[in-house]
CSV table of C-alpha atoms and ligand atoms in Angstrom, one decimal:
chain,number,residue,atom,x,y,z
A,1,VAL,CA,123.0,-21.4,-9.3
A,2,SER,CA,121.7,-18.2,-10.5
A,3,THR,CA,122.4,-16.1,-13.6
A,4,ALA,CA,121.4,-12.5,-14.3
A,5,GLY,CA,118.7,-13.5,-16.8
A,6,GLY,CA,117.8,-16.7,-15.2
A,7,ALA,CA,114.9,-18.0,-13.2
A,8,ALA,CA,116.6,-17.8,-9.8
A,9,ALA,CA,117.4,-14.1,-10.4
A,10,ASN,CA,113.8,-13.1,-10.8
A,11,GLY,CA,112.6,-15.5,-8.1
A,12,SER,CA,109.0,-15.5,-9.3
A,13,ASP,CA,108.7,-18.2,-11.8
A,14,ASP,CA,107.1,-20.5,-9.3
A,15,ALA,CA,104.5,-17.8,-8.7
A,16,ARG,CA,103.9,-17.5,-12.4
A,17,ALA,CA,103.5,-21.2,-12.9
A,18,ASP,CA,101.1,-21.3,-9.9
A,19,ARG,CA,98.9,-18.6,-11.4
A,20,LEU,CA,99.0,-20.4,-14.7
A,21,ALA,CA,98.0,-23.7,-13.1
A,22,GLU,CA,95.0,-21.9,-11.6
A,23,ALA,CA,94.0,-20.5,-15.0
A,24,VAL,CA,94.4,-24.0,-16.6
A,25,ALA,CA,92.1,-25.5,-14.0
A,26,ALA,CA,89.6,-22.7,-14.3
A,27,ARG,CA,89.4,-23.4,-18.1
A,28,GLY,CA,88.5,-27.0,-17.3
A,29,LEU,CA,91.9,-28.2,-18.7
A,30,ASP,CA,94.1,-30.9,-17.3
A,31,ALA,CA,97.2,-29.3,-18.7
A,32,LEU,CA,98.5,-26.6,-21.0
A,33,LEU,CA,101.3,-27.3,-23.5
A,34,VAL,CA,103.3,-24.1,-23.9
A,35,THR,CA,105.3,-24.0,-27.1
A,36,ASN,CA,105.8,-20.3,-27.8
A,37,LEU,CA,109.4,-19.5,-26.7
A,38,VAL,CA,108.5,-16.2,-25.2
A,39,ASN,CA,105.9,-17.8,-23.1
A,40,VAL,CA,108.3,-20.6,-22.2
A,41,ARG,CA,110.9,-18.0,-21.1
A,42,TYR,CA,108.3,-16.2,-19.1
A,43,LEU,CA,107.3,-19.3,-17.2
A,44,THR,CA,110.6,-21.1,-16.8
A,45,GLY,CA,113.4,-18.6,-17.3
A,46,PHE,CA,114.7,-20.6,-20.2
A,47,SER,CA,116.2,-18.3,-22.9
A,48,GLY,CA,117.3,-20.9,-25.4
A,49,THR,CA,115.7,-21.5,-28.8
A,50,ASN,CA,114.3,-25.1,-28.3
A,51,GLY,CA,112.2,-25.8,-25.3
A,52,LEU,CA,108.6,-26.3,-24.2
A,53,ALA,CA,106.7,-26.5,-21.0
A,54,VAL,CA,103.7,-28.5,-19.7
A,55,VAL,CA,101.8,-27.0,-16.8
A,56,GLY,CA,99.1,-29.1,-15.2
A,57,GLY,CA,96.0,-27.8,-13.5
A,58,ASP,CA,97.1,-30.0,-10.6
A,59,GLY,CA,100.4,-28.1,-10.3
A,60,ARG,CA,102.5,-30.6,-12.2
A,61,ARG,CA,105.1,-28.9,-14.3
A,62,ALA,CA,107.7,-30.1,-16.8
A,63,PHE,CA,110.2,-28.5,-19.0
A,64,LEU,CA,111.6,-30.2,-22.0
A,65,THR,CA,114.7,-29.4,-24.1
A,66,ASP,CA,117.3,-31.2,-26.2
A,67,PHE,CA,120.9,-32.1,-25.4
A,68,ARG,CA,122.3,-28.8,-26.7
A,69,TYR,CA,120.5,-26.8,-24.0
A,70,LEU,CA,120.8,-29.1,-21.0
A,71,ASP,CA,123.5,-26.9,-19.3
A,72,GLN,CA,121.6,-23.7,-20.0
A,73,ALA,CA,118.4,-25.3,-18.7
A,74,GLU,CA,120.2,-26.4,-15.6
A,75,ARG,CA,121.2,-22.7,-15.0
A,76,GLU,CA,118.0,-21.0,-16.0
A,77,VAL,CA,115.0,-23.2,-15.3
A,78,GLY,CA,113.8,-23.1,-11.8
A,79,PRO,CA,113.5,-26.1,-9.5
A,80,GLY,CA,109.7,-25.9,-9.7
A,81,PHE,CA,109.9,-27.6,-13.1
A,82,GLU,CA,110.9,-31.1,-13.7
A,83,ARG,CA,113.7,-30.8,-16.3
A,84,LEU,CA,113.5,-33.4,-19.1
A,85,ARG,CA,115.7,-34.2,-22.1
A,86,GLY,CA,114.0,-34.8,-25.4
A,87,LYS,CA,115.0,-35.3,-29.0
A,88,GLN,CA,115.6,-32.2,-31.1
A,89,ASP,CA,112.0,-32.4,-32.3
A,90,LEU,CA,110.4,-32.1,-28.9
A,91,LEU,CA,106.8,-32.9,-29.8
A,92,GLU,CA,107.2,-36.7,-29.6
A,93,ASP,CA,108.5,-36.5,-26.1
A,94,ALA,CA,106.0,-33.9,-25.1
A,95,ALA,CA,103.2,-36.2,-26.3
A,96,ARG,CA,104.2,-38.7,-23.7
A,97,LEU,CA,103.7,-36.1,-20.9
A,98,LEU,CA,100.1,-35.3,-21.9
A,99,ASP,CA,96.8,-36.8,-20.8
A,100,GLY,CA,93.2,-35.7,-20.8
A,101,ARG,CA,92.1,-32.3,-21.9
A,102,VAL,CA,95.2,-30.4,-23.0
A,103,GLY,CA,95.2,-26.8,-24.1
A,104,PHE,CA,97.7,-25.6,-26.7
A,105,ASP,CA,98.8,-22.2,-28.1
A,106,ASP,CA,96.6,-22.2,-31.2
A,107,GLU,CA,98.1,-18.9,-32.3
A,108,HIS,CA,101.6,-20.2,-32.2
A,109,LEU,CA,101.6,-23.9,-32.9
A,110,THR,CA,101.7,-24.4,-36.7
A,111,VAL,CA,98.9,-26.4,-38.4
A,112,LYS,CA,101.6,-29.0,-39.3
A,113,SER,CA,102.8,-29.4,-35.7
A,114,HIS,CA,99.3,-29.6,-34.4
A,115,ALA,CA,98.5,-32.4,-36.9
A,116,ARG,CA,101.7,-34.2,-35.9
A,117,LEU,CA,100.9,-33.8,-32.2
A,118,ALA,CA,97.3,-35.0,-32.7
A,119,GLY,CA,98.7,-38.1,-34.4
A,120,LEU,CA,101.1,-38.8,-31.5
A,121,VAL,CA,98.7,-38.4,-28.7
A,122,GLU,CA,95.8,-40.3,-30.5
A,123,GLU,CA,92.6,-40.8,-28.6
A,124,ARG,CA,94.2,-40.4,-25.2
A,125,VAL,CA,94.3,-36.6,-25.3
A,126,GLU,CA,91.8,-34.0,-26.4
A,127,LEU,CA,93.7,-31.0,-27.8
A,128,VAL,CA,91.8,-27.8,-27.0
A,129,PRO,CA,92.8,-24.4,-28.5
A,130,ALA,CA,93.7,-22.3,-25.5
A,131,ASP,CA,95.5,-19.2,-26.8
A,132,GLY,CA,96.3,-16.3,-24.5
A,133,LEU,CA,96.4,-17.9,-21.1
A,134,VAL,CA,100.1,-17.1,-20.6
A,135,GLU,CA,99.8,-13.8,-22.5
A,136,GLU,CA,97.1,-12.7,-19.9
A,137,LEU,CA,99.5,-13.4,-17.1
A,138,ARG,CA,102.4,-11.7,-18.9
A,139,ALA,CA,100.3,-8.5,-19.2
A,140,VAL,CA,100.7,-7.9,-15.4
A,141,LYS,CA,104.3,-7.3,-14.5
A,142,ASP,CA,105.9,-8.2,-11.3
A,143,ALA,CA,108.6,-6.0,-9.6
A,144,SER,CA,111.5,-7.7,-11.3
A,145,GLU,CA,110.0,-7.2,-14.7
A,146,VAL,CA,109.2,-3.6,-14.1
A,147,GLU,CA,112.8,-3.1,-12.9
A,148,ARG,CA,114.2,-4.4,-16.2
A,149,ILE,CA,111.8,-2.4,-18.3
A,150,ALA,CA,112.7,0.7,-16.3
A,151,ARG,CA,116.4,0.1,-16.9
A,152,ALA,CA,115.8,-0.3,-20.6
A,153,ALA,CA,113.8,3.0,-20.5
A,154,ALA,CA,116.6,4.8,-18.7
A,155,LEU,CA,119.1,3.8,-21.4
A,156,VAL,CA,116.8,5.4,-24.0
A,157,ASP,CA,116.7,8.6,-22.0
A,158,GLU,CA,120.6,8.6,-22.0
A,159,ALA,CA,120.8,7.9,-25.7
A,160,LEU,CA,118.4,10.8,-26.4
A,161,ALA,CA,120.4,13.1,-24.2
A,162,ASP,CA,123.4,12.2,-26.3
A,163,LEU,CA,121.5,12.8,-29.5
A,164,ARG,CA,120.7,16.3,-28.2
A,165,GLU,CA,124.4,17.0,-27.9
A,166,ARG,CA,125.4,15.6,-31.3
A,167,GLY,CA,122.8,17.5,-33.3
A,168,LEU,CA,120.4,16.4,-36.0
A,169,ALA,CA,120.4,18.9,-39.0
A,170,GLY,CA,122.7,17.8,-41.8
A,171,ARG,CA,123.2,14.2,-40.5
A,172,THR,CA,121.3,11.5,-42.4
A,173,GLU,CA,118.4,9.7,-40.8
A,174,ARG,CA,120.4,6.4,-41.1
A,175,GLU,CA,123.5,7.9,-39.4
A,176,VAL,CA,121.4,9.1,-36.5
A,177,ALA,CA,119.6,5.7,-36.1
A,178,LEU,CA,122.9,3.8,-36.2
A,179,ALA,CA,124.5,6.2,-33.7
A,180,LEU,CA,121.6,5.7,-31.3
A,181,GLU,CA,121.7,1.9,-31.6
A,182,ASN,CA,125.5,2.0,-30.9
A,183,ASP,CA,125.0,4.3,-28.0
A,184,LEU,CA,122.3,2.0,-26.5
A,185,ARG,CA,124.6,-1.1,-26.9
A,186,GLU,CA,127.6,0.7,-25.4
A,187,ARG,CA,125.5,1.7,-22.4
A,188,GLY,CA,124.6,-2.0,-21.8
A,189,ALA,CA,121.5,-2.7,-23.8
A,190,GLU,CA,121.4,-6.3,-25.3
A,191,GLY,CA,120.0,-4.8,-28.5
A,192,VAL,CA,117.2,-2.7,-29.9
A,193,SER,CA,113.6,-3.8,-29.3
A,194,PHE,CA,112.7,-2.8,-32.9
A,195,PRO,CA,114.5,-1.1,-35.8
A,196,ILE,CA,115.0,2.6,-34.7
A,197,ILE,CA,112.8,5.1,-36.5
A,198,VAL,CA,114.3,8.5,-37.5
A,199,ALA,CA,111.9,10.3,-39.8
A,200,GLY,CA,112.4,14.0,-40.7
A,201,GLY,CA,110.0,16.4,-42.4
A,202,ALA,CA,107.5,14.7,-44.7
A,203,HIS,CA,109.0,11.3,-44.0
A,204,GLY,CA,107.6,11.7,-40.5
A,205,ALA,CA,104.1,11.7,-41.9
A,206,LEU,CA,104.4,8.2,-43.3
A,207,PRO,CA,103.8,5.0,-41.5
A,208,PRO,CA,107.0,3.6,-39.9
A,209,ALA,CA,109.5,3.7,-42.6
A,210,SER,CA,113.2,2.8,-42.6
A,211,PRO,CA,115.6,5.7,-41.9
A,212,ARG,CA,116.8,7.1,-45.2
A,213,ASP,CA,120.2,8.2,-46.4
A,214,GLU,CA,118.8,11.7,-46.7
A,215,PRO,CA,120.2,14.5,-44.6
A,216,ILE,CA,117.8,15.9,-42.0
A,217,GLU,CA,116.7,19.4,-42.9
A,218,ARG,CA,116.8,22.5,-40.8
A,219,ASP,CA,113.7,24.1,-39.4
A,220,SER,CA,111.7,20.9,-39.6
A,221,LEU,CA,110.3,18.2,-37.2
A,222,VAL,CA,112.0,14.8,-36.8
A,223,ILE,CA,110.4,11.8,-35.2
A,224,VAL,CA,112.8,9.6,-33.2
A,225,ASP,CA,111.2,6.3,-32.0
A,226,LEU,CA,113.4,3.8,-30.2
A,227,GLY,CA,113.7,1.1,-27.6
A,228,CYS,CA,116.2,-1.4,-26.3
A,229,THR,CA,116.2,-4.6,-24.3
A,230,VAL,CA,117.6,-5.3,-20.9
A,231,ALA,CA,117.6,-8.9,-19.5
A,232,GLY,CA,115.0,-9.8,-22.2
A,233,TYR,CA,112.6,-6.9,-21.5
A,234,CYS,CA,111.9,-4.1,-24.0
A,235,SER,CA,111.5,-0.3,-23.7
A,236,ASP,CA,109.8,2.0,-26.2
A,237,CYS,CA,109.9,5.8,-26.4
A,238,THR,CA,109.2,8.5,-29.1
A,239,ARG,CA,110.2,12.1,-29.1
A,240,THR,CA,109.7,14.6,-31.9
A,241,PHE,CA,112.5,17.2,-32.2
A,242,ALA,CA,112.6,20.6,-33.9
A,243,THR,CA,115.8,21.3,-36.0
A,244,GLY,CA,115.3,25.1,-35.9
A,245,ALA,CA,112.4,27.5,-36.2
A,246,LEU,CA,109.0,26.0,-36.9
A,247,ASP,CA,106.1,27.5,-38.7
A,248,THR,CA,102.9,28.2,-36.7
A,249,GLU,CA,101.1,25.1,-37.8
A,250,ALA,CA,103.9,22.7,-36.9
A,251,ALA,CA,104.3,24.4,-33.5
A,252,GLU,CA,100.5,24.2,-32.9
A,253,VAL,CA,100.4,20.5,-33.9
A,254,TYR,CA,103.2,19.8,-31.5
A,255,ALA,CA,101.4,21.5,-28.7
A,256,LEU,CA,98.2,19.6,-29.5
A,257,VAL,CA,99.9,16.2,-29.5
A,258,LEU,CA,101.6,17.0,-26.2
A,259,ALA,CA,98.4,18.2,-24.6
A,260,ALA,CA,96.6,15.0,-25.8
A,261,GLN,CA,99.4,12.8,-24.6
A,262,GLU,CA,99.3,14.4,-21.1
A,263,ARG,CA,95.5,14.2,-20.9
A,264,ALA,CA,95.6,10.5,-21.8
A,265,LEU,CA,98.4,9.9,-19.3
A,266,ASP,CA,96.2,11.5,-16.6
A,267,ALA,CA,93.5,8.9,-17.5
A,268,VAL,CA,95.8,5.9,-17.0
A,269,ARG,CA,95.1,4.0,-13.8
A,270,ALA,CA,93.9,0.6,-12.7
A,271,GLY,CA,90.3,0.1,-13.7
A,272,ALA,CA,90.3,2.6,-16.6
A,273,GLY,CA,88.9,1.2,-19.8
A,274,ALA,CA,91.4,0.5,-22.6
A,275,ARG,CA,89.1,2.1,-25.1
A,276,GLU,CA,88.3,5.0,-22.8
A,277,VAL,CA,91.9,6.0,-22.3
A,278,ASP,CA,92.4,5.9,-26.1
A,279,ALA,CA,89.3,8.1,-26.5
A,280,VAL,CA,90.7,10.8,-24.2
A,281,ALA,CA,93.6,11.5,-26.6
A,282,ARG,CA,91.5,10.8,-29.7
A,283,GLU,CA,88.9,13.4,-28.7
A,284,ALA,CA,91.4,16.0,-27.9
A,285,ILE,CA,93.0,15.6,-31.3
A,286,ALA,CA,89.6,15.4,-33.1
A,287,ASP,CA,88.4,18.6,-31.4
A,288,ALA,CA,91.3,20.4,-32.9
A,289,GLY,CA,90.3,19.2,-36.4
A,290,HIS,CA,93.1,16.5,-36.7
A,291,GLY,CA,91.1,13.4,-35.9
A,292,GLU,CA,91.7,11.9,-39.4
A,293,GLU,CA,95.4,12.3,-39.0
A,294,PHE,CA,95.8,10.2,-35.8
A,295,GLY,CA,95.6,6.9,-37.6
A,296,HIS,CA,96.8,4.4,-35.0
A,297,GLY,CA,96.0,3.2,-31.5
A,298,LEU,CA,97.1,5.2,-28.5
A,299,GLY,CA,99.4,2.5,-27.1
A,300,HIS,CA,100.3,-1.1,-26.5
A,301,GLY,CA,101.6,-3.3,-23.7
A,302,VAL,CA,105.4,-3.8,-23.5
A,303,GLY,CA,107.4,-6.6,-21.9
A,304,LEU,CA,109.3,-9.5,-23.2
A,305,GLU,CA,107.8,-8.4,-26.6
A,306,ILE,CA,107.6,-4.9,-27.9
A,307,HIS,CA,103.9,-5.3,-28.7
A,308,GLU,CA,101.8,-7.3,-26.2
A,309,ARG,CA,98.7,-7.0,-24.1
A,310,PRO,CA,96.9,-4.8,-23.3
A,311,ARG,CA,96.1,-2.7,-26.3
A,312,LEU,CA,94.9,0.9,-26.0
A,313,SER,CA,92.9,1.6,-29.1
A,314,PRO,CA,89.3,2.1,-30.3
A,315,LEU,CA,89.3,-1.7,-30.5
A,316,GLY,CA,90.9,-2.2,-27.1
A,317,GLU,CA,89.1,-4.6,-24.7
A,318,GLY,CA,88.7,-4.7,-21.0
A,319,THR,CA,90.3,-2.4,-18.3
A,320,LEU,CA,93.8,-1.7,-17.3
A,321,ALA,CA,95.2,-3.5,-14.3
A,322,ALA,CA,97.8,-2.5,-11.8
A,323,GLY,CA,101.1,-3.8,-13.1
A,324,ASN,CA,100.3,-3.4,-16.8
A,325,VAL,CA,103.1,-1.6,-18.7
A,326,VAL,CA,101.8,0.3,-21.6
A,327,THR,CA,102.9,3.1,-24.0
A,328,VAL,CA,100.9,6.3,-24.4
A,329,GLU,CA,101.7,7.6,-27.9
A,330,PRO,CA,99.3,9.8,-29.8
A,331,GLY,CA,100.4,11.3,-33.1
A,332,VAL,CA,99.3,13.6,-35.8
A,333,TYR,CA,100.6,13.1,-39.4
A,334,LEU,CA,100.1,15.8,-42.0
A,335,SER,CA,100.6,14.1,-45.4
A,336,GLU,CA,103.7,15.4,-47.3
A,337,ARG,CA,104.5,17.9,-44.6
A,338,PHE,CA,105.4,16.5,-41.2
A,339,GLY,CA,104.5,14.2,-38.3
A,340,VAL,CA,104.5,14.5,-34.6
A,341,ARG,CA,104.4,11.6,-32.1
A,342,ILE,CA,105.1,11.7,-28.4
A,343,GLU,CA,105.4,8.3,-26.6
A,344,ASP,CA,106.0,7.6,-22.9
A,345,LEU,CA,106.3,4.1,-21.3
A,346,VAL,CA,104.3,3.8,-18.1
A,347,VAL,CA,103.5,1.4,-15.4
A,348,VAL,CA,99.8,1.3,-14.5
A,349,ARG,CA,99.3,1.8,-10.8
A,350,GLU,CA,96.1,2.0,-8.7
A,351,ASP,CA,96.1,5.7,-8.5
A,352,GLY,CA,97.7,6.7,-11.8
A,353,PRO,CA,100.7,6.1,-14.1
A,354,GLU,CA,104.3,5.7,-13.1
A,355,VAL,CA,106.1,7.2,-16.1
A,356,LEU,CA,109.3,5.4,-17.0
A,357,SER,CA,110.3,7.7,-19.8
A,358,GLY,CA,112.3,10.7,-18.5
A,359,PHE,CA,113.4,12.7,-21.5
A,360,PRO,CA,111.7,16.1,-21.7
A,361,LYS,CA,108.5,16.4,-23.7
A,362,ALA,CA,108.4,20.2,-24.0
A,363,LEU,CA,109.6,20.9,-27.6
A,364,VAL,CA,113.3,20.4,-27.7
A,365,THR,CA,115.2,22.1,-30.5
A,366,VAL,CA,118.3,20.2,-31.8
A,367,GLU,CA,120.1,21.9,-34.6
B,401,ZN,ZN1,107.7,3.5,-30.1
B,402,ZN,ZN1,105.1,2.0,-29.2
């Protein structure tokens, strides 16, 4: 039996669990206990809110949920996992499945749960912090994941095209944000991947703030940053619109951010350093005298979560891999005046980026 969001539909969960089993063995672990629900979903297809998985270095794999989710697990969890029923608090039953050196999500398991688990497994099991094993796998998307992200990106393109028709000046930021969210849902999105940002004029120079009940002014810049989810996967896109004539500096900053964004895009390919790609945009902006006004990283990975690995920033580590899905989103923010950010969502390929965001980046005026 397959469902749209389920394991059978993406057909790759066995491959994921296989790769995880290799990573578990490579770390010298007998098994990994996966408690983070996003990681559980990635591995098993299970989208409910109480479940965990155990993946052994020897290939053994079990999925545990309680009675409320048995039917859902039946539909969603692939046959590669032994499906087990536990009590609502799953740790006690999980403890029985564990033996030897067992890694756990130290970033996700609470101190309280860890203490409880340690008490349950006693001397039999050595619990080893092993955060990031599943996250590392998640950073490289397979074709079915890219397809979902691309669909979510296409819905954003359509919503922005609608926005262009409806206009901006005179509407409040909140009205525009609500209309965009409605539009995305009507077009088939499950929801938004984060609260939509609509920030006009000086508001656009502030760190992500909630849309206000203030009308958007004419002859200003408006940052619109939005994303939605399709079959669990997120998209993320930013465009900055003009609501009329711009003064010279605003037009220049827009052109600068666009040039920096395109140069950074050109640097995206498998093997490029996460820090180096960030530096391409950062240097272009610094050379124009606005280095201090680009106060965030260039981009982030996007998948089941809106912010995941890899990170493109001055603190980014490692190199990009084919199949990473990342944003490229430089910005310049002039305090009390305006902000400009341009963000594309791209798939990293061997020879360059495959850009999923289709809405034009040349300055679009929406009055
Ligand atoms: Zn964004
Ligand atoms: Zn982003």
